[in-house]
Tab-separated table of C-alpha atoms and ligand atoms in Angstrom:
chain	number	residue	atom	x	y	z
Z	27	MET	CA	-253.885	75.791	-121.682
Z	28	LEU	CA	-252.055	78.599	-123.406
Z	29	ARG	CA	-249.382	78.596	-120.720
Z	30	THR	CA	-248.817	74.829	-121.079
Z	31	PHE	CA	-248.386	75.173	-124.815
Z	32	MET	CA	-245.906	78.020	-124.460
Z	33	THR	CA	-243.845	76.199	-121.853
Z	34	PHE	CA	-243.624	73.283	-124.239
Z	35	ILE	CA	-242.288	75.312	-127.141
Z	36	TRP	CA	-239.932	77.192	-124.863
Z	37	ALA	CA	-238.442	73.945	-123.510
Z	38	ALA	CA	-238.180	72.448	-126.985
Z	39	GLY	CA	-236.411	75.614	-128.124
Z	40	LEU	CA	-233.847	75.372	-125.341
Z	41	SER	CA	-232.724	71.833	-126.195
Z	42	ALA	CA	-232.615	72.674	-129.899
Z	43	ALA	CA	-230.460	75.717	-129.066
Z	44	LEU	CA	-227.943	73.662	-127.147
Z	45	ALA	CA	-227.756	71.113	-129.960
Z	46	SER	CA	-227.106	73.769	-132.593
Z	47	VAL	CA	-223.789	75.155	-131.262
Z	48	PRO	CA	-221.223	74.192	-133.956
Z	49	MET	CA	-218.170	72.203	-132.900
Z	50	PHE	CA	-215.759	73.357	-135.627
Z	51	GLU	CA	-213.200	76.173	-135.803
Z	52	ALA	CA	-215.085	79.329	-136.729
Z	53	SER	CA	-214.579	82.279	-139.116
Z	54	ALA	CA	-215.330	85.856	-137.877
Z	55	GLN	CA	-218.985	85.662	-138.727
Z	56	ASP	CA	-219.285	82.112	-137.437
Z	57	SER	CA	-217.674	83.198	-134.201
Z	58	ASP	CA	-220.249	86.006	-133.855
Z	59	THR	CA	-222.945	83.404	-134.423
Z	60	VAL	CA	-221.493	81.138	-131.754
Z	61	THR	CA	-221.189	84.015	-129.261
Z	62	ALA	CA	-224.783	85.073	-129.964
Z	63	GLN	CA	-225.926	81.502	-129.315
Z	64	LYS	CA	-223.945	81.334	-126.088
Z	65	LEU	CA	-225.348	84.663	-124.872
Z	66	ARG	CA	-228.859	83.533	-125.776
Z	67	ASP	CA	-228.446	80.285	-123.860
Z	68	ALA	CA	-226.835	82.002	-120.883
Z	69	ALA	CA	-229.802	84.393	-120.681
Z	70	LEU	CA	-232.208	81.476	-120.347
Z	71	THR	CA	-230.835	80.668	-116.902
Z	72	ASP	CA	-229.502	84.098	-115.872
Z	73	ARG	CA	-231.645	85.934	-113.296
Z	74	PHE	CA	-229.938	89.376	-113.176
Z	75	GLY	CA	-232.907	91.274	-114.637
Z	76	TYR	CA	-235.473	89.260	-112.701
Z	77	ARG	CA	-233.684	90.027	-109.421
Z	78	PHE	CA	-233.569	93.711	-110.346
Z	79	VAL	CA	-237.319	93.966	-110.961
Z	80	GLU	CA	-237.927	92.025	-107.747
Z	81	THR	CA	-235.830	94.538	-105.776
Z	82	LEU	CA	-237.340	97.511	-107.621
Z	83	THR	CA	-240.950	96.512	-106.995
Z	84	THR	CA	-240.345	95.233	-103.461
Z	85	THR	CA	-238.187	97.999	-101.999
Z	86	ILE	CA	-239.646	100.924	-103.963
Z	87	GLY	CA	-243.016	99.905	-105.400
Z	88	GLN	CA	-244.897	102.431	-107.538
Z	89	ARG	CA	-242.732	104.964	-109.413
Z	90	LEU	CA	-244.987	107.723	-110.628
Z	91	ALA	CA	-242.832	110.396	-112.278
Z	92	GLY	CA	-242.316	113.310	-109.928
Z	93	THR	CA	-242.590	111.232	-106.763
Z	94	GLU	CA	-239.758	110.686	-104.314
Z	95	ALA	CA	-240.100	106.949	-105.145
Z	96	MET	CA	-239.101	107.628	-108.768
Z	97	THR	CA	-236.002	109.473	-107.569
Z	98	ARG	CA	-235.057	106.485	-105.401
Z	99	ALA	CA	-235.635	104.155	-108.372
Z	100	SER	CA	-233.227	106.223	-110.454
Z	101	LEU	CA	-230.596	105.930	-107.709
Z	102	LEU	CA	-231.108	102.163	-107.514
Z	103	ALA	CA	-230.727	101.855	-111.303
Z	104	GLU	CA	-227.601	104.014	-111.254
Z	105	SER	CA	-225.939	101.982	-108.496
Z	106	THR	CA	-226.882	98.727	-110.245
Z	107	LEU	CA	-225.278	99.856	-113.524
Z	108	LEU	CA	-222.152	101.020	-111.679
Z	109	ALA	CA	-221.845	97.753	-109.751
Z	110	ALA	CA	-222.204	95.770	-112.985
Z	111	GLY	CA	-219.228	97.670	-114.474
Z	112	PHE	CA	-220.989	99.840	-117.064
Z	113	ASP	CA	-219.170	102.914	-118.435
Z	114	ASN	CA	-220.491	106.469	-118.525
Z	115	VAL	CA	-223.221	105.790	-115.950
Z	116	HIS	CA	-225.297	108.816	-115.089
Z	117	ARG	CA	-228.697	110.216	-114.194
Z	118	GLU	CA	-230.157	113.093	-116.206
Z	119	SER	CA	-232.964	115.228	-114.838
Z	120	PHE	CA	-235.611	116.874	-116.996
Z	121	PRO	CA	-238.624	119.042	-116.194
Z	122	ILE	CA	-242.110	117.580	-115.948
Z	123	THR	CA	-245.540	118.470	-114.652
Z	124	ALA	CA	-246.031	115.956	-111.859
Z	125	TRP	CA	-249.574	114.714	-111.405
Z	126	MET	CA	-250.806	113.130	-108.158
Z	127	ARG	CA	-253.966	111.120	-107.583
Z	128	GLY	CA	-256.338	112.340	-104.895
Z	129	ARG	CA	-259.696	111.027	-103.681
Z	130	GLU	CA	-261.755	109.277	-106.338
Z	131	GLU	CA	-265.368	108.421	-105.574
Z	132	ALA	CA	-268.163	107.662	-107.991
Z	133	GLU	CA	-271.665	106.472	-107.292
Z	134	VAL	CA	-274.972	106.178	-109.048
Z	135	THR	CA	-277.457	108.319	-107.104
Z	136	ALA	CA	-280.576	107.591	-109.189
Z	137	PRO	CA	-282.579	105.489	-109.930
Z	138	SER	CA	-280.858	103.512	-107.104
Z	139	SER	CA	-277.724	104.096	-105.091
Z	140	GLN	CA	-274.710	102.062	-106.294
Z	141	ARG	CA	-270.956	102.519	-105.846
Z	142	LEU	CA	-268.760	102.546	-108.955
Z	143	VAL	CA	-265.078	101.660	-109.279
Z	144	VAL	CA	-263.096	104.400	-111.059
Z	145	ALA	CA	-259.504	105.592	-111.505
Z	146	THR	CA	-258.772	109.259	-112.242
Z	147	LEU	CA	-256.979	109.681	-115.576
Z	148	GLY	CA	-253.394	110.925	-115.418
Z	149	GLY	CA	-253.363	114.656	-116.029
Z	150	SER	CA	-257.053	115.078	-115.158
Z	151	VAL	CA	-258.219	118.197	-113.382
Z	152	ALA	CA	-260.250	117.917	-110.167
Z	153	THR	CA	-263.982	118.225	-109.651
Z	154	PRO	CA	-265.149	120.944	-107.248
Z	155	PRO	CA	-264.338	119.730	-103.691
Z	156	GLY	CA	-267.917	118.591	-103.131
Z	157	GLY	CA	-267.969	116.797	-106.488
Z	158	VAL	CA	-270.481	117.005	-109.313
Z	159	GLU	CA	-273.864	115.273	-109.423
Z	160	THR	CA	-275.776	115.091	-112.683
Z	161	GLU	CA	-277.368	112.961	-115.359
Z	162	ILE	CA	-275.215	110.814	-117.657
Z	163	VAL	CA	-275.315	110.286	-121.405
Z	164	VAL	CA	-273.983	106.867	-122.446
Z	165	PHE	CA	-272.297	106.221	-125.801
Z	166	ALA	CA	-271.781	102.593	-126.817
Z	167	ARG	CA	-269.193	103.727	-129.375
Z	168	TYR	CA	-266.695	106.576	-129.173
Z	169	SER	CA	-267.664	107.549	-132.726
Z	170	GLN	CA	-271.187	108.278	-131.417
Z	171	LEU	CA	-269.746	110.814	-128.977
Z	172	LEU	CA	-267.838	112.431	-131.854
Z	173	ALA	CA	-271.077	112.583	-133.848
Z	174	ALA	CA	-272.986	114.298	-131.005
Z	175	ALA	CA	-273.930	117.936	-131.631
Z	176	PRO	CA	-272.322	120.849	-129.732
Z	177	GLY	CA	-274.457	121.669	-126.702
Z	178	SER	CA	-276.071	118.216	-126.647
Z	179	LEU	CA	-274.177	117.295	-123.453
Z	180	ASP	CA	-274.656	120.596	-121.605
Z	181	GLY	CA	-274.350	119.989	-117.866
Z	182	LYS	CA	-274.109	116.192	-118.273
Z	183	ILE	CA	-271.453	113.547	-117.663
Z	184	ALA	CA	-270.471	111.760	-120.891
Z	185	VAL	CA	-269.841	108.015	-120.540
Z	186	VAL	CA	-268.220	105.936	-123.324
Z	187	THR	CA	-268.646	102.171	-122.874
Z	188	GLU	CA	-266.844	100.900	-125.994
Z	189	ALA	CA	-264.935	97.645	-125.441
Z	190	MET	CA	-261.324	96.953	-126.393
Z	191	PRO	CA	-260.826	93.538	-128.058
Z	192	ARG	CA	-258.235	91.018	-126.818
Z	193	VAL	CA	-255.427	90.463	-129.360
Z	194	MET	CA	-251.925	88.998	-129.100
Z	195	ASP	CA	-249.956	91.986	-130.385
Z	196	GLY	CA	-251.827	94.653	-128.407
Z	197	SER	CA	-252.775	96.629	-131.506
Z	198	SER	CA	-256.348	97.076	-130.237
Z	199	TYR	CA	-254.954	99.424	-127.569
Z	200	GLY	CA	-253.620	101.786	-130.211
Z	201	ALA	CA	-256.983	101.650	-131.956
Z	202	ALA	CA	-258.852	102.546	-128.741
Z	203	ILE	CA	-256.490	105.037	-127.145
Z	204	SER	CA	-258.281	108.166	-128.377
Z	205	ILE	CA	-261.167	107.194	-126.086
Z	206	ARG	CA	-258.913	107.998	-123.124
Z	207	ARG	CA	-256.534	110.588	-124.600
Z	208	SER	CA	-259.011	112.775	-126.479
Z	209	GLY	CA	-262.383	111.765	-124.994
Z	210	PRO	CA	-262.476	114.382	-122.219
Z	211	SER	CA	-261.898	117.308	-124.598
Z	212	GLU	CA	-264.335	115.920	-127.177
Z	213	ALA	CA	-266.998	115.599	-124.463
Z	214	ALA	CA	-266.223	119.111	-123.173
Z	215	LYS	CA	-266.635	120.577	-126.686
Z	216	ARG	CA	-270.207	119.258	-126.605
Z	217	GLY	CA	-270.941	120.726	-123.173
Z	218	ALA	CA	-270.142	117.830	-120.790
Z	219	ILE	CA	-268.940	118.734	-117.284
Z	220	ALA	CA	-267.134	115.399	-116.659
Z	221	TYR	CA	-266.114	112.289	-118.604
Z	222	LEU	CA	-266.031	108.587	-117.822
Z	223	HIS	CA	-264.973	105.744	-120.103
Z	224	ARG	CA	-264.782	101.978	-119.940
Z	225	SER	CA	-261.192	101.071	-119.009
Z	226	LEU	CA	-258.899	100.222	-121.906
Z	227	GLY	CA	-258.587	96.684	-120.602
Z	228	THR	CA	-259.455	93.162	-121.712
Z	229	ASP	CA	-260.265	91.818	-118.236
Z	230	ASP	CA	-263.528	91.294	-116.398
Z	231	HIS	CA	-262.246	92.114	-112.923
Z	232	ARG	CA	-263.408	95.124	-110.953
Z	233	LEU	CA	-260.287	97.263	-111.212
Z	234	ALA	CA	-260.038	100.403	-113.301
Z	235	HIS	CA	-257.128	100.940	-115.722
Z	236	VAL	CA	-255.494	104.332	-115.413
Z	237	GLY	CA	-253.584	106.129	-118.184
Z	238	ALA	CA	-252.792	109.629	-119.346
Z	239	THR	CA	-255.265	111.947	-120.982
Z	240	ASN	CA	-254.371	114.983	-123.107
Z	241	TYR	CA	-256.528	118.072	-123.064
Z	242	LEU	CA	-256.848	120.026	-126.292
Z	243	GLU	CA	-255.656	123.624	-126.203
Z	244	GLY	CA	-258.500	126.081	-125.941
Z	245	VAL	CA	-261.081	123.535	-124.752
Z	246	LYS	CA	-262.426	123.592	-121.193
Z	247	ARG	CA	-260.646	120.985	-119.058
Z	248	ILE	CA	-263.142	118.643	-117.426
Z	249	PRO	CA	-262.450	115.934	-114.808
Z	250	ALA	CA	-262.084	112.441	-116.268
Z	251	ALA	CA	-261.817	108.887	-114.987
Z	252	ALA	CA	-261.832	105.288	-116.196
Z	253	LEU	CA	-264.546	102.894	-115.006
Z	254	SER	CA	-263.767	99.229	-114.341
Z	255	VAL	CA	-265.107	97.043	-117.162
Z	256	PRO	CA	-268.003	95.575	-115.090
Z	257	ASP	CA	-268.985	99.064	-113.890
Z	258	ALA	CA	-269.103	100.364	-117.469
Z	259	GLN	CA	-271.274	97.415	-118.460
Z	260	GLN	CA	-273.542	98.083	-115.471
Z	261	LEU	CA	-273.999	101.725	-116.474
Z	262	ALA	CA	-274.827	100.709	-120.064
Z	263	ARG	CA	-277.557	98.360	-118.804
Z	264	MET	CA	-278.938	100.937	-116.384
Z	265	ALA	CA	-278.982	103.687	-119.018
Z	266	ALA	CA	-280.907	101.404	-121.395
Z	267	LEU	CA	-283.712	101.347	-118.807
Z	268	GLY	CA	-283.952	105.097	-118.217
Z	269	LYS	CA	-282.299	108.180	-116.750
Z	270	VAL	CA	-279.234	107.645	-114.552
Z	271	ARG	CA	-277.544	110.195	-112.286
Z	272	ILE	CA	-273.983	109.983	-110.994
Z	273	ARG	CA	-272.072	111.783	-108.272
Z	274	LEU	CA	-268.337	112.079	-108.969
Z	275	VAL	CA	-265.553	113.360	-106.710
Z	276	LEU	CA	-261.977	113.534	-108.054
Z	277	THR	CA	-259.298	115.557	-106.252
Z	278	PRO	CA	-255.991	115.122	-108.131
Z	279	THR	CA	-253.312	117.814	-107.939
Z	280	SER	CA	-250.409	118.747	-110.160
Z	281	ASP	CA	-247.068	120.491	-109.825
Z	282	GLU	CA	-245.755	122.244	-112.925
Z	283	HIS	CA	-242.248	122.616	-111.518
Z	284	ALA	CA	-241.292	118.984	-110.894
Z	285	GLN	CA	-238.553	116.836	-112.404
Z	286	SER	CA	-237.834	113.221	-113.193
Z	287	TRP	CA	-234.721	111.213	-114.054
Z	288	THR	CA	-233.510	109.104	-116.939
Z	289	VAL	CA	-230.615	106.751	-116.131
Z	290	SER	CA	-228.123	105.405	-118.638
Z	291	GLY	CA	-224.909	103.431	-118.903
Z	292	GLU	CA	-222.721	102.134	-121.702
Z	293	VAL	CA	-220.565	99.208	-122.693
Z	294	ARG	CA	-217.972	100.982	-124.778
Z	295	GLY	CA	-217.311	99.456	-128.200
Z	296	SER	CA	-213.897	97.866	-128.822
Z	297	GLU	CA	-213.676	98.767	-132.533
Z	298	ARG	CA	-216.348	101.339	-133.443
Z	299	PRO	CA	-217.096	103.083	-130.135
Z	300	ASP	CA	-218.724	106.086	-131.860
Z	301	GLU	CA	-221.483	103.892	-133.278
Z	302	ILE	CA	-224.165	103.370	-130.637
Z	303	VAL	CA	-226.843	100.705	-130.354
Z	304	LEU	CA	-229.388	102.061	-127.855
Z	305	ILE	CA	-231.767	99.823	-125.923
Z	306	GLY	CA	-234.302	101.200	-123.503
Z	307	ALA	CA	-237.222	100.592	-121.164
Z	308	HIS	CA	-239.001	102.900	-118.739
Z	309	LEU	CA	-238.339	103.040	-115.035
Z	310	ASP	CA	-241.406	105.118	-114.109
Z	311	SER	CA	-244.814	103.506	-113.651
Z	312	TRP	CA	-248.384	104.268	-112.734
Z	313	ASP	CA	-249.187	104.547	-109.058
Z	314	LEU	CA	-251.882	101.911	-108.518
Z	315	GLY	CA	-249.722	98.760	-108.673
Z	316	THR	CA	-245.953	98.386	-108.375
Z	317	GLY	CA	-245.150	98.761	-112.079
Z	318	ALA	CA	-243.963	95.162	-112.516
Z	319	ILE	CA	-245.126	94.340	-116.038
Z	320	ASP	CA	-245.220	98.027	-117.047
Z	321	ASP	CA	-242.393	98.467	-117.199
Z	322	GLY	CA	-240.268	96.802	-114.531
Z	323	ALA	CA	-240.202	93.759	-116.808
Z	324	GLY	CA	-238.864	95.778	-119.741
Z	325	VAL	CA	-236.167	97.226	-117.500
Z	326	ALA	CA	-235.318	93.673	-116.412
Z	327	ILE	CA	-235.051	92.513	-120.030
Z	328	VAL	CA	-232.746	95.287	-121.240
Z	329	LEU	CA	-230.650	95.274	-118.054
Z	330	GLY	CA	-230.345	91.482	-118.190
Z	331	ALA	CA	-229.276	91.572	-121.841
Z	332	ALA	CA	-226.877	94.494	-121.347
Z	333	ASN	CA	-225.305	92.913	-118.275
Z	334	LEU	CA	-224.393	89.763	-120.238
Z	335	ILE	CA	-222.885	91.877	-123.025
Z	336	ALA	CA	-220.924	93.961	-120.488
Z	337	GLN	CA	-219.127	90.812	-119.373
Z	338	LEU	CA	-217.722	89.988	-122.836
Z	339	LYS	CA	-213.948	90.388	-123.175
Z	340	PRO	CA	-213.061	92.056	-125.443
Z	341	HIS	CA	-216.171	94.218	-125.621
Z	342	ALA	CA	-218.394	94.003	-128.692
Z	343	LYS	CA	-217.398	96.248	-131.621
Z	344	ARG	CA	-220.013	98.992	-131.345
Z	345	THR	CA	-221.021	100.795	-128.137
Z	346	LEU	CA	-224.101	99.542	-126.317
Z	347	ARG	CA	-226.091	102.176	-124.465
Z	348	VAL	CA	-228.859	101.170	-122.077
Z	349	VAL	CA	-231.340	103.933	-121.234
Z	350	LEU	CA	-233.931	103.682	-118.462
Z	351	PHE	CA	-236.426	106.432	-119.203
Z	352	GLY	CA	-237.995	108.326	-116.327
Z	353	ALA	CA	-241.433	109.582	-117.401
Z	354	GLU	CA	-242.910	107.481	-120.200
Z	355	GLU	CA	-246.404	107.245	-118.801
Z	356	MET	CA	-247.014	110.975	-119.070
Z	357	ASN	CA	-244.915	111.091	-122.282
Z	358	TYR	CA	-242.150	113.391	-121.076
Z	359	SER	CA	-239.006	111.255	-121.193
Z	360	GLY	CA	-238.845	110.380	-124.898
Z	361	PRO	CA	-239.059	113.977	-126.161
Z	362	ALA	CA	-236.756	115.166	-123.329
Z	363	TYR	CA	-234.123	112.559	-124.219
Z	364	ALA	CA	-234.160	113.377	-127.933
Z	365	LYS	CA	-233.818	117.079	-127.095
Z	366	MET	CA	-230.963	116.633	-124.604
Z	367	HIS	CA	-229.127	114.224	-126.910
Z	368	ALA	CA	-229.613	116.002	-130.235
Z	369	ASP	CA	-225.819	115.866	-130.769
Z	370	ASP	CA	-225.748	112.110	-130.093
Z	371	ILE	CA	-228.527	111.161	-132.443
Z	372	PRO	CA	-226.346	110.897	-135.583
Z	373	HIS	CA	-224.190	108.338	-133.709
Z	374	ILE	CA	-227.122	106.111	-132.730
Z	375	VAL	CA	-227.170	103.438	-135.432
Z	376	LEU	CA	-230.065	101.389	-134.065
Z	377	ALA	CA	-232.550	101.574	-131.169
Z	378	GLY	CA	-235.104	99.313	-129.488
Z	379	GLU	CA	-237.359	99.512	-126.443
Z	380	ALA	CA	-238.876	96.761	-124.264
Z	381	ASP	CA	-242.237	98.017	-123.019
Z	382	PHE	CA	-244.799	95.311	-123.495
Z	383	GLY	CA	-244.807	93.163	-120.385
Z	384	ALA	CA	-243.008	90.087	-119.174
Z	385	ARG	CA	-244.119	87.354	-121.532
Z	386	ARG	CA	-242.091	85.579	-124.208
Z	387	VAL	CA	-241.069	87.118	-127.514
Z	388	TYR	CA	-242.831	85.427	-130.439
Z	389	THR	CA	-241.805	87.522	-133.435
Z	390	PHE	CA	-239.398	90.260	-134.439
Z	391	LEU	CA	-239.438	93.058	-136.997
Z	392	ALA	CA	-236.187	94.043	-138.659
Z	393	PRO	CA	-234.860	97.571	-139.110
Z	394	ALA	CA	-235.876	99.006	-142.486
Z	395	GLY	CA	-233.529	97.931	-145.277
Z	396	ALA	CA	-232.017	95.046	-143.304
Z	397	MET	CA	-234.218	92.361	-144.824
Z	398	ASN	CA	-231.825	90.343	-146.990
Z	399	THR	CA	-228.603	90.798	-145.042
Z	400	PRO	CA	-226.278	88.382	-143.208
Z	401	PHE	CA	-227.193	90.220	-139.962
Z	402	LEU	CA	-230.840	89.363	-140.351
Z	403	GLN	CA	-230.270	85.792	-141.506
Z	404	THR	CA	-228.031	85.071	-138.515
Z	405	LEU	CA	-230.495	86.725	-136.170
Z	406	ALA	CA	-233.428	84.724	-137.552
Z	407	ASP	CA	-231.414	81.498	-137.197
Z	408	THR	CA	-230.404	82.381	-133.624
Z	409	LEU	CA	-233.937	83.254	-132.530
Z	410	ASN	CA	-235.695	80.362	-134.269
Z	411	PRO	CA	-234.891	77.814	-131.515
Z	412	LEU	CA	-236.650	80.145	-129.040
Z	413	GLY	CA	-239.837	79.801	-131.083
Z	414	ILE	CA	-239.450	83.272	-132.623
Z	415	PHE	CA	-240.175	84.043	-136.270
Z	416	LEU	CA	-239.375	87.028	-138.473
Z	417	THR	CA	-242.322	89.233	-139.447
Z	418	ARG	CA	-241.478	90.347	-142.974
Z	419	GLN	CA	-242.269	94.029	-142.462
Z	420	PRO	CA	-239.787	96.691	-141.374
Z	421	ALA	CA	-240.115	97.865	-137.771
Z	422	THR	CA	-241.700	101.302	-137.640
Z	423	ASN	CA	-242.032	101.648	-133.895
Z	424	SER	CA	-240.516	99.934	-130.912
Z	425	GLY	CA	-241.605	102.056	-127.950
Z	426	ASP	CA	-242.861	105.526	-127.049
Z	427	ASP	CA	-239.592	106.726	-125.538
Z	428	ILE	CA	-237.561	106.024	-128.662
Z	429	ALA	CA	-240.204	107.253	-131.120
Z	430	PRO	CA	-238.622	110.753	-131.184
Z	431	LEU	CA	-235.250	109.148	-132.035
Z	432	HIS	CA	-236.898	107.186	-134.840
Z	433	ASP	CA	-238.529	110.385	-136.094
Z	434	ALA	CA	-235.049	111.929	-136.158
Z	435	GLY	CA	-233.737	109.149	-138.423
Z	436	VAL	CA	-232.661	106.350	-136.058
Z	437	PRO	CA	-233.640	102.883	-137.378
Z	438	VAL	CA	-235.454	100.668	-134.874
Z	439	ILE	CA	-235.786	96.952	-134.238
Z	440	ALA	CA	-238.887	95.501	-132.566
Z	441	LEU	CA	-239.067	92.279	-130.561
Z	442	ARG	CA	-242.749	91.579	-129.996
Z	443	GLN	CA	-243.889	89.850	-126.826
Z	444	ASN	CA	-247.043	87.830	-126.365
Z	445	GLY	CA	-249.573	90.402	-125.158
Z	446	ILE	CA	-252.672	88.216	-125.125
Z	447	ASP	CA	-253.320	88.979	-121.428
Z	448	TYR	CA	-251.176	92.130	-121.079
Z	449	PHE	CA	-254.204	94.414	-121.008
Z	450	ASP	CA	-255.890	92.384	-118.275
Z	451	ILE	CA	-253.618	94.031	-115.701
Z	452	HIS	CA	-251.907	96.902	-117.571
Z	453	HIS	CA	-252.167	100.170	-115.552
Z	454	THR	CA	-254.197	98.541	-112.753
Z	455	ALA	CA	-253.562	97.818	-109.085
Z	456	ASP	CA	-252.925	94.228	-110.203
Z	457	ASP	CA	-249.631	95.129	-111.920
Z	458	THR	CA	-247.439	93.452	-109.305
Z	459	PHE	CA	-244.287	91.307	-109.261
Z	460	ASP	CA	-246.076	87.954	-108.858
Z	461	LYS	CA	-247.387	88.349	-112.449
Z	462	ILE	CA	-243.867	87.892	-113.886
Z	463	ASP	CA	-242.986	84.351	-114.961
Z	464	PRO	CA	-239.174	84.152	-114.666
Z	465	GLN	CA	-238.882	81.637	-117.518
Z	466	GLU	CA	-240.839	83.761	-119.962
Z	467	LEU	CA	-238.867	86.843	-118.905
Z	468	ALA	CA	-235.654	84.878	-119.504
Z	469	GLN	CA	-236.808	83.857	-122.987
Z	470	ALA	CA	-237.460	87.515	-123.842
Z	471	THR	CA	-234.045	88.482	-122.452
Z	472	ALA	CA	-232.424	85.722	-124.523
Z	473	ALA	CA	-234.013	87.131	-127.675
Z	474	TRP	CA	-232.851	90.646	-126.835
Z	475	VAL	CA	-229.274	89.700	-125.978
Z	476	ALA	CA	-228.840	87.825	-129.257
Z	477	ALA	CA	-230.365	90.646	-131.311
Z	478	VAL	CA	-228.342	93.351	-129.575
Z	479	TYR	CA	-225.063	91.465	-129.756
Z	480	LEU	CA	-225.438	90.741	-133.477
Z	481	ALA	CA	-226.275	94.421	-134.089
Z	482	LEU	CA	-223.164	95.476	-132.156
Z	483	GLN	CA	-220.972	93.167	-134.250
Z	484	SER	CA	-222.632	93.715	-137.628
Z	485	GLU	CA	-220.854	95.422	-140.524
Z	486	LEU	CA	-224.249	96.635	-141.726
Z	487	ASP	CA	-224.728	100.413	-141.788
Z	488	PHE	CA	-228.272	100.425	-140.409
Z	489	ARG	CA	-228.791	104.139	-140.983
Z	490	LYS	CA	-227.739	103.966	-144.635
Z	491	ALA	CA	-229.799	100.808	-145.209
Z	492	ALA	CA	-232.870	102.528	-143.750
Z	493	LYS	CA	-232.300	105.650	-145.853
Z	494	ASP	CA	-231.823	103.607	-149.047
Z	495	PHE	CA	-234.954	101.614	-148.230
Z	496	LYS	CA	-236.985	104.815	-147.912
Z	497	ASN	CA	-235.776	106.206	-151.259
E	526	LIG	ZN1	-245.013	101.119	-120.420
């Protein structure tokens, strides 16, 4: 039902877009508007990004940072940028701790024997080789774990079964993420010897959602895994009836001396080449699926948009830089990029990242201070036929990899995609190419190409506008 409705508004948007191209001789700003409309409409039928994510997921598959597959992905991205005629194409390596999944087995051993579906959390330590077998303590809410007294979980496995609600903008993920990131250390502080939590997912299928965890300094590191949603519900019901014991075997390994790669290319500006508009997505993925919606789709969107802009003659006024980050999932590439490019940061006038799946864009948030400007008015008018409205709040984040740039003073723009079912498959074995609808991906690319082009042409000093807005 939802899909039918969205296809309808997308198709209506396309015909409205074609009807809105003016037929008269244009001034400079009008000509930017016309070019933005043409780029937008071209993106609706262009398949450059879609073909790239098809090749990426088919010939390489998973791209966990630190694996040989991620290195091959960086080479594929580099050769694609070179073949498309980008300037200044290169790969940059940076150090990471690579983490590799091992065996992962979980079963209820009492009161009755039952297998459980789990996924080891990224960064988790291993259990002893023979595993651990002990009683569980179930918390319906994460806050109840935080309220538990020190020592109350001595020798036990803590299990948090809190659910994550389904919402269109994905904000419930941010609200729940401490359950995965901080849960293991919080459980360890109270004496637990292992930690399980209900996957941060909105599905009801029997696949666990992986994701990174972060141990607190000075707290014992305990093994941790996500349970599939039905398995977490099962444990909650069992625990309500009496004592439950679990056996858990996790054998991940890590390598502190690994590296990953970020790949970038530019379309050099024709008038103000020292002013850079940076758009990014992340090339790495989790290892269970093939990283199609997270974040092959984002790579497809920014590559598709950048490729259309690269073909403009003359080039747009400012320089476009496309950056494909190489270790977002374990949060290495954003900080590494900001550190390696500290000298560049003052030249980056605006940044954006596509990292929220393959569905259509439904709203956008403007850079701070840009609200009542010709740039924003033209952008709103250009995106309206795609069924996209302006959220009247400044963008404060646009993606994890560019957050360190934003912290260092770079304004950001956010194009929000429909995420109503994003967390059904996010970080699961179901994240595969077949989940990408080429028409929705094209709509998102159309939104990005128009936004990026208008930012490249704009006279607006985004950095100054953001600074003035703050003061
Ligand atoms: Zn992602």
